[in-house]
Short mmCIF file of C-alpha atoms and ligand atoms in Angstrom, two decimals:
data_model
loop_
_atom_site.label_atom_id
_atom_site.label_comp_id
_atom_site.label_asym_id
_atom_site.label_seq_id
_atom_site.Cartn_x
_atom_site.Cartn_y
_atom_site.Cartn_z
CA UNK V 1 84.33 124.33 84.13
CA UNK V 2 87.18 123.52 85.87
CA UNK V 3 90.41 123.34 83.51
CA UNK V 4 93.44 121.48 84.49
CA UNK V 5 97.07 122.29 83.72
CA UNK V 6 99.24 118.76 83.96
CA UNK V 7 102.17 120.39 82.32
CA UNK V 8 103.37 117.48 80.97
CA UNK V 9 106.49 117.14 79.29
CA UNK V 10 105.26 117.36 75.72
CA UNK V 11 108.69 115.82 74.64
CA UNK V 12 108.76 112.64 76.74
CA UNK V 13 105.54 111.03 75.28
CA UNK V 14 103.23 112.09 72.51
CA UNK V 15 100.30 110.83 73.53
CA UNK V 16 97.32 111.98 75.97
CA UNK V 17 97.01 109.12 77.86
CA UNK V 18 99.31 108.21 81.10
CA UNK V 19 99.60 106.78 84.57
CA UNK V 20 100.72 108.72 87.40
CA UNK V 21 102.25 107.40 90.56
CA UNK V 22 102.63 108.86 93.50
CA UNK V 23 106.28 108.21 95.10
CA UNK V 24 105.77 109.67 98.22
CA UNK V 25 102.43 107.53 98.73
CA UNK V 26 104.76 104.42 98.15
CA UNK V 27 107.61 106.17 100.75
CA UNK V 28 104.44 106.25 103.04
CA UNK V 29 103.36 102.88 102.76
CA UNK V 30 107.20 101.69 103.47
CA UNK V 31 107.37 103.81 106.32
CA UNK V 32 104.04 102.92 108.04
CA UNK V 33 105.25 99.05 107.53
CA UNK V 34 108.69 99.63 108.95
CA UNK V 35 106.73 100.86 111.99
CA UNK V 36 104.73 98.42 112.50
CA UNK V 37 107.80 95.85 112.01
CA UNK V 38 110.45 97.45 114.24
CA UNK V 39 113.81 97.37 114.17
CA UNK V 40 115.75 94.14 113.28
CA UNK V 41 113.44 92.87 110.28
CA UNK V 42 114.55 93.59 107.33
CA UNK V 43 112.38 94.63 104.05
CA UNK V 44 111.86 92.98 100.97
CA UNK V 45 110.31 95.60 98.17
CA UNK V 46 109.09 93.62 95.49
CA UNK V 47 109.14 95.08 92.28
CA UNK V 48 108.77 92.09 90.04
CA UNK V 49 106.77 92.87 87.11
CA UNK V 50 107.25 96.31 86.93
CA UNK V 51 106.94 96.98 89.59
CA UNK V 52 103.39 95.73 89.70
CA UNK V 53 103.12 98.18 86.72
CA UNK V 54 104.28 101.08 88.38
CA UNK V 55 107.41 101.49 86.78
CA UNK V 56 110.64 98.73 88.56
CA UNK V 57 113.40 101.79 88.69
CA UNK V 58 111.55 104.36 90.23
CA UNK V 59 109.70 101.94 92.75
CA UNK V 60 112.92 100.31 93.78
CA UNK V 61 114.96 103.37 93.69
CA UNK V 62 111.91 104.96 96.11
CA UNK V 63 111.92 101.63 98.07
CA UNK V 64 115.59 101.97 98.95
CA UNK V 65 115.72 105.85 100.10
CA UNK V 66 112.05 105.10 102.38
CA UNK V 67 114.43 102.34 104.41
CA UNK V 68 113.87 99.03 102.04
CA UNK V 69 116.91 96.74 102.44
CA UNK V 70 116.25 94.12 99.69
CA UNK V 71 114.66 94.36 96.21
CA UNK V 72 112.81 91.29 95.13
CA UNK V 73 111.93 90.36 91.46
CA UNK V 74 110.59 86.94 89.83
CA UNK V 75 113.38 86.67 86.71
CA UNK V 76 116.97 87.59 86.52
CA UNK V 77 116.38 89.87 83.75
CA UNK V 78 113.99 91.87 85.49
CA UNK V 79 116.97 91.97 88.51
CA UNK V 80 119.83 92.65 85.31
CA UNK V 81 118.13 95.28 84.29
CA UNK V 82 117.40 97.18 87.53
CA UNK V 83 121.84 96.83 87.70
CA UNK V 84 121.84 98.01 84.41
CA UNK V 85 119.50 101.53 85.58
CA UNK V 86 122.17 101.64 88.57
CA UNK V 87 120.67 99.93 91.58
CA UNK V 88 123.60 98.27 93.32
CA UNK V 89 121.09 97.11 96.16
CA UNK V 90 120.81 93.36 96.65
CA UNK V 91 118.06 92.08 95.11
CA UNK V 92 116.86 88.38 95.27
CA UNK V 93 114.94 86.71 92.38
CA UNK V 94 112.08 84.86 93.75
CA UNK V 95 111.35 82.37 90.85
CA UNK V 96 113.50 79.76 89.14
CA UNK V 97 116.39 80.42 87.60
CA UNK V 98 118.65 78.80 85.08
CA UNK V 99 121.88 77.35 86.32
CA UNK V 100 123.64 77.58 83.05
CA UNK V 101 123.22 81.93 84.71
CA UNK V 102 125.18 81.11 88.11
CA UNK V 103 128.00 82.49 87.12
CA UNK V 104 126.42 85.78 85.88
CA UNK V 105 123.82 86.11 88.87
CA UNK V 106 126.92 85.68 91.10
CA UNK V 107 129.05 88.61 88.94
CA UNK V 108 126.13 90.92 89.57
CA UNK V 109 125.47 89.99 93.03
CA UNK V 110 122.59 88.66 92.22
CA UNK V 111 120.37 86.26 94.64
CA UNK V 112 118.99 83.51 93.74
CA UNK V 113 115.89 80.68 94.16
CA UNK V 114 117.09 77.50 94.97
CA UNK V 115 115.18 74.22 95.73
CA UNK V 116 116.99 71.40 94.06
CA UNK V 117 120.11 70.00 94.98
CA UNK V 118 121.16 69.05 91.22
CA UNK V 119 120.22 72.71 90.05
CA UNK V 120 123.21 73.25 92.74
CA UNK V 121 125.39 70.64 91.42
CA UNK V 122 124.82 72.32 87.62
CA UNK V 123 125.36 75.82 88.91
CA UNK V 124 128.69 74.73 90.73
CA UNK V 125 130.19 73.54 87.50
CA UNK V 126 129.22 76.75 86.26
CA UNK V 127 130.81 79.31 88.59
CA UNK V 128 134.47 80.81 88.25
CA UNK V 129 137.03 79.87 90.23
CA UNK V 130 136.28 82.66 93.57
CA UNK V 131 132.79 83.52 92.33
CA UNK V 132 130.27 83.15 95.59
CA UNK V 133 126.56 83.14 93.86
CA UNK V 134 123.76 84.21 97.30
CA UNK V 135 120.98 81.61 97.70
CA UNK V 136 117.71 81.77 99.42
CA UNK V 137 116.49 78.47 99.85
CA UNK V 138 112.51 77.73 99.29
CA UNK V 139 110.60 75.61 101.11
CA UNK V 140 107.30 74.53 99.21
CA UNK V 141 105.01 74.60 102.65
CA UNK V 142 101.47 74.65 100.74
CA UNK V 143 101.46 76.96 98.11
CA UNK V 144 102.33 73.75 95.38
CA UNK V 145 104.49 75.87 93.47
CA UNK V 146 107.74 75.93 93.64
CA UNK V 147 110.08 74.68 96.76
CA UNK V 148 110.94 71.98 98.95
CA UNK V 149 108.39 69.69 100.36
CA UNK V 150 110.66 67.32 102.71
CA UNK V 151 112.81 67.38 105.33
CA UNK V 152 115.31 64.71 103.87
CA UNK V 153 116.13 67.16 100.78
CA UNK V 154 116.45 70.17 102.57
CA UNK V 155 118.71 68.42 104.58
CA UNK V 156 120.96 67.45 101.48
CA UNK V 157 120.10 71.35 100.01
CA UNK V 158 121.64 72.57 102.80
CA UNK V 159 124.79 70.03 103.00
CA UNK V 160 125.68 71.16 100.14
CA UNK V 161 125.86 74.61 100.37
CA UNK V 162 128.04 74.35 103.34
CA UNK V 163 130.24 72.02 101.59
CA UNK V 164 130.83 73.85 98.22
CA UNK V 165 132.81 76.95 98.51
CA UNK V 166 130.93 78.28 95.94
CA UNK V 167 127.67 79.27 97.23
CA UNK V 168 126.62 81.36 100.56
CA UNK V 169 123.18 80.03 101.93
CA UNK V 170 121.90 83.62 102.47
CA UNK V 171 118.01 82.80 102.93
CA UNK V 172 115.26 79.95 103.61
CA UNK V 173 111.79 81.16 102.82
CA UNK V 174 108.42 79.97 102.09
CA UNK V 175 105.78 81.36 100.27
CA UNK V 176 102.13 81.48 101.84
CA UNK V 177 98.66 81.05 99.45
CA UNK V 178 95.40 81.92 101.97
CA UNK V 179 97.40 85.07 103.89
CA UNK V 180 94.49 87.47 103.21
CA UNK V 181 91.91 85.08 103.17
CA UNK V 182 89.71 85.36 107.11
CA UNK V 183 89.77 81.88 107.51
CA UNK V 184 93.24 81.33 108.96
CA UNK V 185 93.56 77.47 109.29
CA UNK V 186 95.32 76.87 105.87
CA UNK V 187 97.41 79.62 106.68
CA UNK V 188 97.96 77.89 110.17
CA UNK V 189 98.75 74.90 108.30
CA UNK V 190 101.90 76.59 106.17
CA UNK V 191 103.35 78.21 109.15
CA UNK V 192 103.35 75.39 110.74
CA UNK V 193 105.12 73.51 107.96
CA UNK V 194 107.66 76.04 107.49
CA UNK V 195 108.69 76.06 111.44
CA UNK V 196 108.86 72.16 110.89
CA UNK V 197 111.37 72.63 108.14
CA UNK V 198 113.80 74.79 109.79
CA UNK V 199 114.03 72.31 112.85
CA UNK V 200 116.21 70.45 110.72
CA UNK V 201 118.53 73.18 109.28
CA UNK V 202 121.85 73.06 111.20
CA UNK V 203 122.36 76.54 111.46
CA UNK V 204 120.30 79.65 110.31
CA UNK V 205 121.37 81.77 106.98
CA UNK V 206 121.08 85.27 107.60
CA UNK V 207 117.41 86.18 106.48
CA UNK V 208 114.41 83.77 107.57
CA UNK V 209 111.28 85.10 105.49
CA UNK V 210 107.86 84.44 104.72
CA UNK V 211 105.43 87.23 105.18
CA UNK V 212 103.52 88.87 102.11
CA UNK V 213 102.11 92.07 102.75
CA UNK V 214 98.80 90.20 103.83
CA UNK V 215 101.07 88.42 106.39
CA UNK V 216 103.20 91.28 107.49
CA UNK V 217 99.90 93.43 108.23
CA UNK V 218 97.71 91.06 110.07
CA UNK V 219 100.51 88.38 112.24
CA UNK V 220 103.57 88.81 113.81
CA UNK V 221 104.82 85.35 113.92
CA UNK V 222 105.41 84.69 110.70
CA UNK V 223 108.15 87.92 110.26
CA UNK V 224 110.97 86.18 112.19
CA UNK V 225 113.80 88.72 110.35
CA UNK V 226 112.73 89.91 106.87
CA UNK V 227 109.32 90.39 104.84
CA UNK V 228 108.73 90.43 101.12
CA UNK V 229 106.59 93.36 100.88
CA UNK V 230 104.88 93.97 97.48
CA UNK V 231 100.64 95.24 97.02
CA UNK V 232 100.63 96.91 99.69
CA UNK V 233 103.85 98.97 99.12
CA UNK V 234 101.76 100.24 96.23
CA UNK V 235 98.40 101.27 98.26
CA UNK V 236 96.24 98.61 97.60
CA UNK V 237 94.92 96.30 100.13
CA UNK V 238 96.12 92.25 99.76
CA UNK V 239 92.05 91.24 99.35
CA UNK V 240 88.93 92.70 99.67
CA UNK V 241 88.00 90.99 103.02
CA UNK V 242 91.18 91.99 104.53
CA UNK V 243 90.35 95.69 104.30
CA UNK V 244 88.47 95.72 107.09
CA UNK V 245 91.79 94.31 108.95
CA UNK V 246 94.57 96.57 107.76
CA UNK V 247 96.46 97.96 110.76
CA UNK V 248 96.89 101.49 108.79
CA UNK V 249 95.55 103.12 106.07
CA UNK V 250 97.35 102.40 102.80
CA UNK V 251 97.44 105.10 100.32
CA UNK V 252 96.76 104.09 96.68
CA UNK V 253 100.12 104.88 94.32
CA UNK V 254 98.39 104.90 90.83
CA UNK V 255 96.19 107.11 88.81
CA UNK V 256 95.64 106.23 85.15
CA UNK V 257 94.70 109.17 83.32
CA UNK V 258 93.82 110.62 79.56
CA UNK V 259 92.28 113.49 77.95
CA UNK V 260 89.35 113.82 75.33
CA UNK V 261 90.90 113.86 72.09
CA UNK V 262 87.70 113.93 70.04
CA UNK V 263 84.06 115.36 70.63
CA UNK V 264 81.17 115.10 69.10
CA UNK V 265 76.95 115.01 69.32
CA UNK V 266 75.18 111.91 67.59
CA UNK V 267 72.02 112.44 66.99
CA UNK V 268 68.65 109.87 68.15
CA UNK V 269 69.76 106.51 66.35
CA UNK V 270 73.82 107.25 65.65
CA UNK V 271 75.63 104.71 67.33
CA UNK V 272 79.16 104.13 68.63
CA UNK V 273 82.14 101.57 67.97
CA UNK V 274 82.54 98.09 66.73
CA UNK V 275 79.15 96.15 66.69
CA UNK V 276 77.42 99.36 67.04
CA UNK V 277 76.29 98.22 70.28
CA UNK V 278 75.66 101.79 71.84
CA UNK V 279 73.24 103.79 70.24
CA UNK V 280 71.90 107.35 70.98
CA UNK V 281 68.80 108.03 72.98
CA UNK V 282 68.58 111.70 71.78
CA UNK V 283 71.06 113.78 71.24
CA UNK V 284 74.05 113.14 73.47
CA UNK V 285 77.51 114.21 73.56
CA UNK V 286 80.16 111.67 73.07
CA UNK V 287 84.03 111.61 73.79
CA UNK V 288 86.66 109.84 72.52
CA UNK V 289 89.12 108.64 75.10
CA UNK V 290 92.98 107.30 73.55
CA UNK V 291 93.27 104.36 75.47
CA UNK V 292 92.14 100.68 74.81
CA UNK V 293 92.34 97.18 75.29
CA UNK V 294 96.06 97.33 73.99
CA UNK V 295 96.72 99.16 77.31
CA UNK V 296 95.15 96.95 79.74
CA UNK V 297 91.89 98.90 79.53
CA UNK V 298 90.18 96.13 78.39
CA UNK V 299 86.50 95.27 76.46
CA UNK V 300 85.21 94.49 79.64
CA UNK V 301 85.58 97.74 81.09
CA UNK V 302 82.49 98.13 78.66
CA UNK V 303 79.81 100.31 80.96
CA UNK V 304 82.37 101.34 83.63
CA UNK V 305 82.52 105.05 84.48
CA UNK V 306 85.44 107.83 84.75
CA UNK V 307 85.88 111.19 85.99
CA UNK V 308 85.93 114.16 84.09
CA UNK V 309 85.17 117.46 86.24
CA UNK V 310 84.82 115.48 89.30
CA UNK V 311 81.54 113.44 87.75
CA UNK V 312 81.11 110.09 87.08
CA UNK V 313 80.53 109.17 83.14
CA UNK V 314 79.92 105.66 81.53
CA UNK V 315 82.20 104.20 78.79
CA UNK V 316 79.89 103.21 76.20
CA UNK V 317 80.19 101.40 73.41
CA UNK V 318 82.70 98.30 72.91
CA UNK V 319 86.55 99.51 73.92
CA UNK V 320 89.00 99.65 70.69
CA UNK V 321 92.35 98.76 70.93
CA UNK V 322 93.43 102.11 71.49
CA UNK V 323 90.66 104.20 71.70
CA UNK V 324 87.61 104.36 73.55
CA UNK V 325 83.92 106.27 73.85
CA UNK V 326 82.10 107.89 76.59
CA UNK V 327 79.06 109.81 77.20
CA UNK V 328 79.52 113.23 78.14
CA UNK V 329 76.64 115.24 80.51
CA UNK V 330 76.88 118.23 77.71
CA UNK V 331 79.64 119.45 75.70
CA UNK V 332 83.26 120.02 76.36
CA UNK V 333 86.42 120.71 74.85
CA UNK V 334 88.75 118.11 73.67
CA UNK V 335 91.51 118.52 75.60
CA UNK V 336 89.68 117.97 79.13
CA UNK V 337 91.69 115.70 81.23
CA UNK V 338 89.81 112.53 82.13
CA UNK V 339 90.58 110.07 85.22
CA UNK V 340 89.97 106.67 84.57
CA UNK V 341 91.73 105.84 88.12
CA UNK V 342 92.62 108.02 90.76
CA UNK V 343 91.16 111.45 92.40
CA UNK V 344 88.90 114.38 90.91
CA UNK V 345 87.41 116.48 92.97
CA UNK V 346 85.35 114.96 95.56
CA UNK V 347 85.02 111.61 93.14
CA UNK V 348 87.53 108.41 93.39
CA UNK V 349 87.99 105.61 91.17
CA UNK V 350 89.89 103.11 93.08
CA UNK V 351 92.27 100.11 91.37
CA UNK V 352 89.49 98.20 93.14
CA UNK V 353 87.06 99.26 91.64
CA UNK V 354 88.13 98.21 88.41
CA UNK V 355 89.15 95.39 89.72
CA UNK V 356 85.53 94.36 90.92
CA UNK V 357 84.12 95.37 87.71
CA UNK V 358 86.81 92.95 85.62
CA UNK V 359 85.95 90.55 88.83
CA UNK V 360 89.53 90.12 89.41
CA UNK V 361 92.13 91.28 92.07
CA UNK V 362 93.86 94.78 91.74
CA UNK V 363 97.17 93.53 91.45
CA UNK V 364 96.15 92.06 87.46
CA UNK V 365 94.49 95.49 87.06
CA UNK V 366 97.94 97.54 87.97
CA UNK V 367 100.02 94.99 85.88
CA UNK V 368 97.81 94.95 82.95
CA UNK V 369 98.62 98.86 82.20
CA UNK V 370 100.89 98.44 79.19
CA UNK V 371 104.25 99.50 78.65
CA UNK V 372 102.49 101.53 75.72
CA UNK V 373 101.32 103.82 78.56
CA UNK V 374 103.59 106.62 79.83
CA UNK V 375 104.35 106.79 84.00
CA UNK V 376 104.62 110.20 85.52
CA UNK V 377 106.11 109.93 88.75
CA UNK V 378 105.12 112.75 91.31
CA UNK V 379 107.17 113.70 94.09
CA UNK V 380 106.54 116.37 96.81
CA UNK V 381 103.63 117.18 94.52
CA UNK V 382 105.70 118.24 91.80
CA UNK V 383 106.46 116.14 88.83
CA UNK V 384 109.86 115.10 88.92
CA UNK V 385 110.26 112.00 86.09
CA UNK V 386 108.26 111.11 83.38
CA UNK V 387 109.13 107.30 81.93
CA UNK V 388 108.31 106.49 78.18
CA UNK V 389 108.71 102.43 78.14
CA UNK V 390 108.06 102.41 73.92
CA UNK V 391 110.75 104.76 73.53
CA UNK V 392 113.32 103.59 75.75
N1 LIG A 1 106.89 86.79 97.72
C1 LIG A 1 106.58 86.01 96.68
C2 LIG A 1 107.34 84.75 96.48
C3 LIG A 1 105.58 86.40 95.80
O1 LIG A 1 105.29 85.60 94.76
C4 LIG A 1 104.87 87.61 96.04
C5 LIG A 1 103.74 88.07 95.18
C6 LIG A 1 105.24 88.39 97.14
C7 LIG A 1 106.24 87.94 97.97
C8 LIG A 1 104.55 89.67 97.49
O2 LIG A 1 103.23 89.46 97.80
P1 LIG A 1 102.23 90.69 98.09
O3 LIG A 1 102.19 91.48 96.84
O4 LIG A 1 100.92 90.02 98.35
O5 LIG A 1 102.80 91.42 99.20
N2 LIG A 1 103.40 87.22 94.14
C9 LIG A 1 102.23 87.21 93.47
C10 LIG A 1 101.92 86.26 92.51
O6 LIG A 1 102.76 85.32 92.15
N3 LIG A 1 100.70 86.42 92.07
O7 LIG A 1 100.18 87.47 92.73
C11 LIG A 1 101.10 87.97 93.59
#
């Protein structure tokens, strides 16, 4: 059997369970999308949530040193405490913000959302005397969300802030909802929208954007200077259907990983978990896995299989909120890593794979890893940072 050393830092975290992600994968995936962009457009990372559960400091920080220009998140919090880690970067928060936090956004040079002209009103009245807060403008061009929807109040949007001192119009984007679906005409639809919006702008801020990663990958007019790059910075394709599509091959950031911490043979009619709803053929080796629901590994993963010496295994048994069973082809020693995502010998479990099984998309199945759950980050194939969220 093949044994493998992680050398983990036995300090950092205290349990076996934890995700790894691969930094130079995501300095790949910037890279290859810089290329196919060119010069002149700049990059949006987006590393709201986490960073799509990778971990939002060591994504951004990546982001930045592979040629990212902009850091995107969905709440000023999330962008407060990326300044509070050290990233001086701009970064522009995508979703609605208060504007009784103008005046702090502004301090921290902070962008924000804007698509109301009293939120800009409120947010005047809030700033200091020589405080300039950065606004992107968003134009609502089908994704029934958040944004503008007419001409008439962009027009006012953007009157005011040329008039007030206060603010610097710094963006206008739009968000799009069918990017990665084949069917383009909704898609058509938005673009068209948003190019019917800007007719009326008097003059252009500095950063026009609307492309996704599903956008930036398959069209070129929709890029005019800056993308907001987010799945596919992480590996993982925008859809299913779009795989076939993708210009270059994106390389998959996360592994989620654990080791058996408890084995054991039942005997014909021994069963396993709550409801007793797996019960033993013959005699059968069984593992214990510490991971569960409570870490995004959740009861429907029921049945799905992992790796452990590069062979596929079934969960069995209902998934605990911290722990879960699997059946094991004969025995082995507690201790033996197990890959419930990523690479083992000539075996993969791909984040969509689990995301088919959940029948969801694999950016839920990336976010749903808890904070309870350790990142490694590996860099140059050497592990250079481990992250405990819990005991931060
Ligand atoms: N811009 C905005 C405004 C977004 O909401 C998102 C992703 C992105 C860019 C990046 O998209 P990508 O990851 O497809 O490249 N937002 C979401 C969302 O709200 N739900 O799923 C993805």
């Amino acid at each position: 059997m093949r044994k493998k050393e992680i050398g983990l830092e036995t300090t950092l975290f205290h349990r076996d369970t934890w995700a790894e992600v691969n930094l130079d994968h995501i300095r790949k995936n910037i890279s290859s999308m810089k290329t196919r962009l060119g010069t002149g457009v700049s990059l949006f990372a987006v590393v709201k949530a986490n960073a799509y559960g990778h971990g939002d400091y060591e994504v951004a920080k990546t982001a930045l040193e592979a040629g990212a220009d902009f850091l995107s998140v969905a709440f000023l919090d999330e962008a407060l405490a990326l300044r509070k880690k050290g990233i001086t970067a701009p970064i522009l928060v995508l979703g609605v913000s208060r504007p009784e936090s103008a005046s702090l956004a502004a301090d921290q040079g902070i962008s924000v959302t804007v698509f109301d002209d009293a939120w800009l009103e409120s947010a005047s009245a809030q700033l200091k005397p020589g405080q300039v807060l950065q606004v992107h403008v968003k134009v609502d061009s089908g994704m029934g969300r958040i944004g503008i929807r007419d001409k008439n109040k962009l027009m006012k949007v953007e009157g005011l802030l040329k008039e007030k001192k206060c603010f610097n119009f710094q963006g206008i984007f739009t968000h799009f909802a069918t990017a990665d679906e084949l069917d383009t005409d909704y898609y058509e639809k938005q673009l068209a929208a948003f190019k019917g919006m800007l007719t009326v702008l008097t003059g252009r801020p500095d950063f026009v954007h609307a492309a996704n990663s599903a956008a930036s990958l398959r069209f070129a007019d929709p890029v005019w200077n800056a993308v907001r790059m987010g799945i596919a910075m992480y590996g993982l394709s925008p859809s299913v259907e779009m795989k076939p599509l993708l210009p270059y091959p994106l390389q998959q950031a996360i592994s989620l990983k654990t080791k058996l911490v408890a084995v054991k043979q039942l005997v014909k009619g021994e069963s396993v978990s709550y409801g007793a709803t797996y019960t033993a053929q013959g005699n059968e080796w069984i593992g214990t896995l510490p991971i569960g629901y409570a870490d995004g590994w959740i009861r429907k993963l029921q049945g799905q299989e992992v790796l452990i010496d590069g062979i596929r295994v079934p969960i069995v048994g209902r998934i605990c909120m911290d722990q879960c069973m699997i059946k094991l082809p004969g025995f082995f020693p507690a201790g033996t890593e197990v890959t419930l995502m990523g690479n083992d010998g000539d075996e993969s479990i791909t984040v969509d794979e689990i995301a088919a099984k959940l029948e969801t998309i694999n950016y839920e199945v990336t976010c749903m890893i808890g904070a309870r759950v350790p990142r490694i980050y590996m860099k140059d194939h050497q592990l250079q940072h481990v992250r405990n969220f819990i005991l931060e």
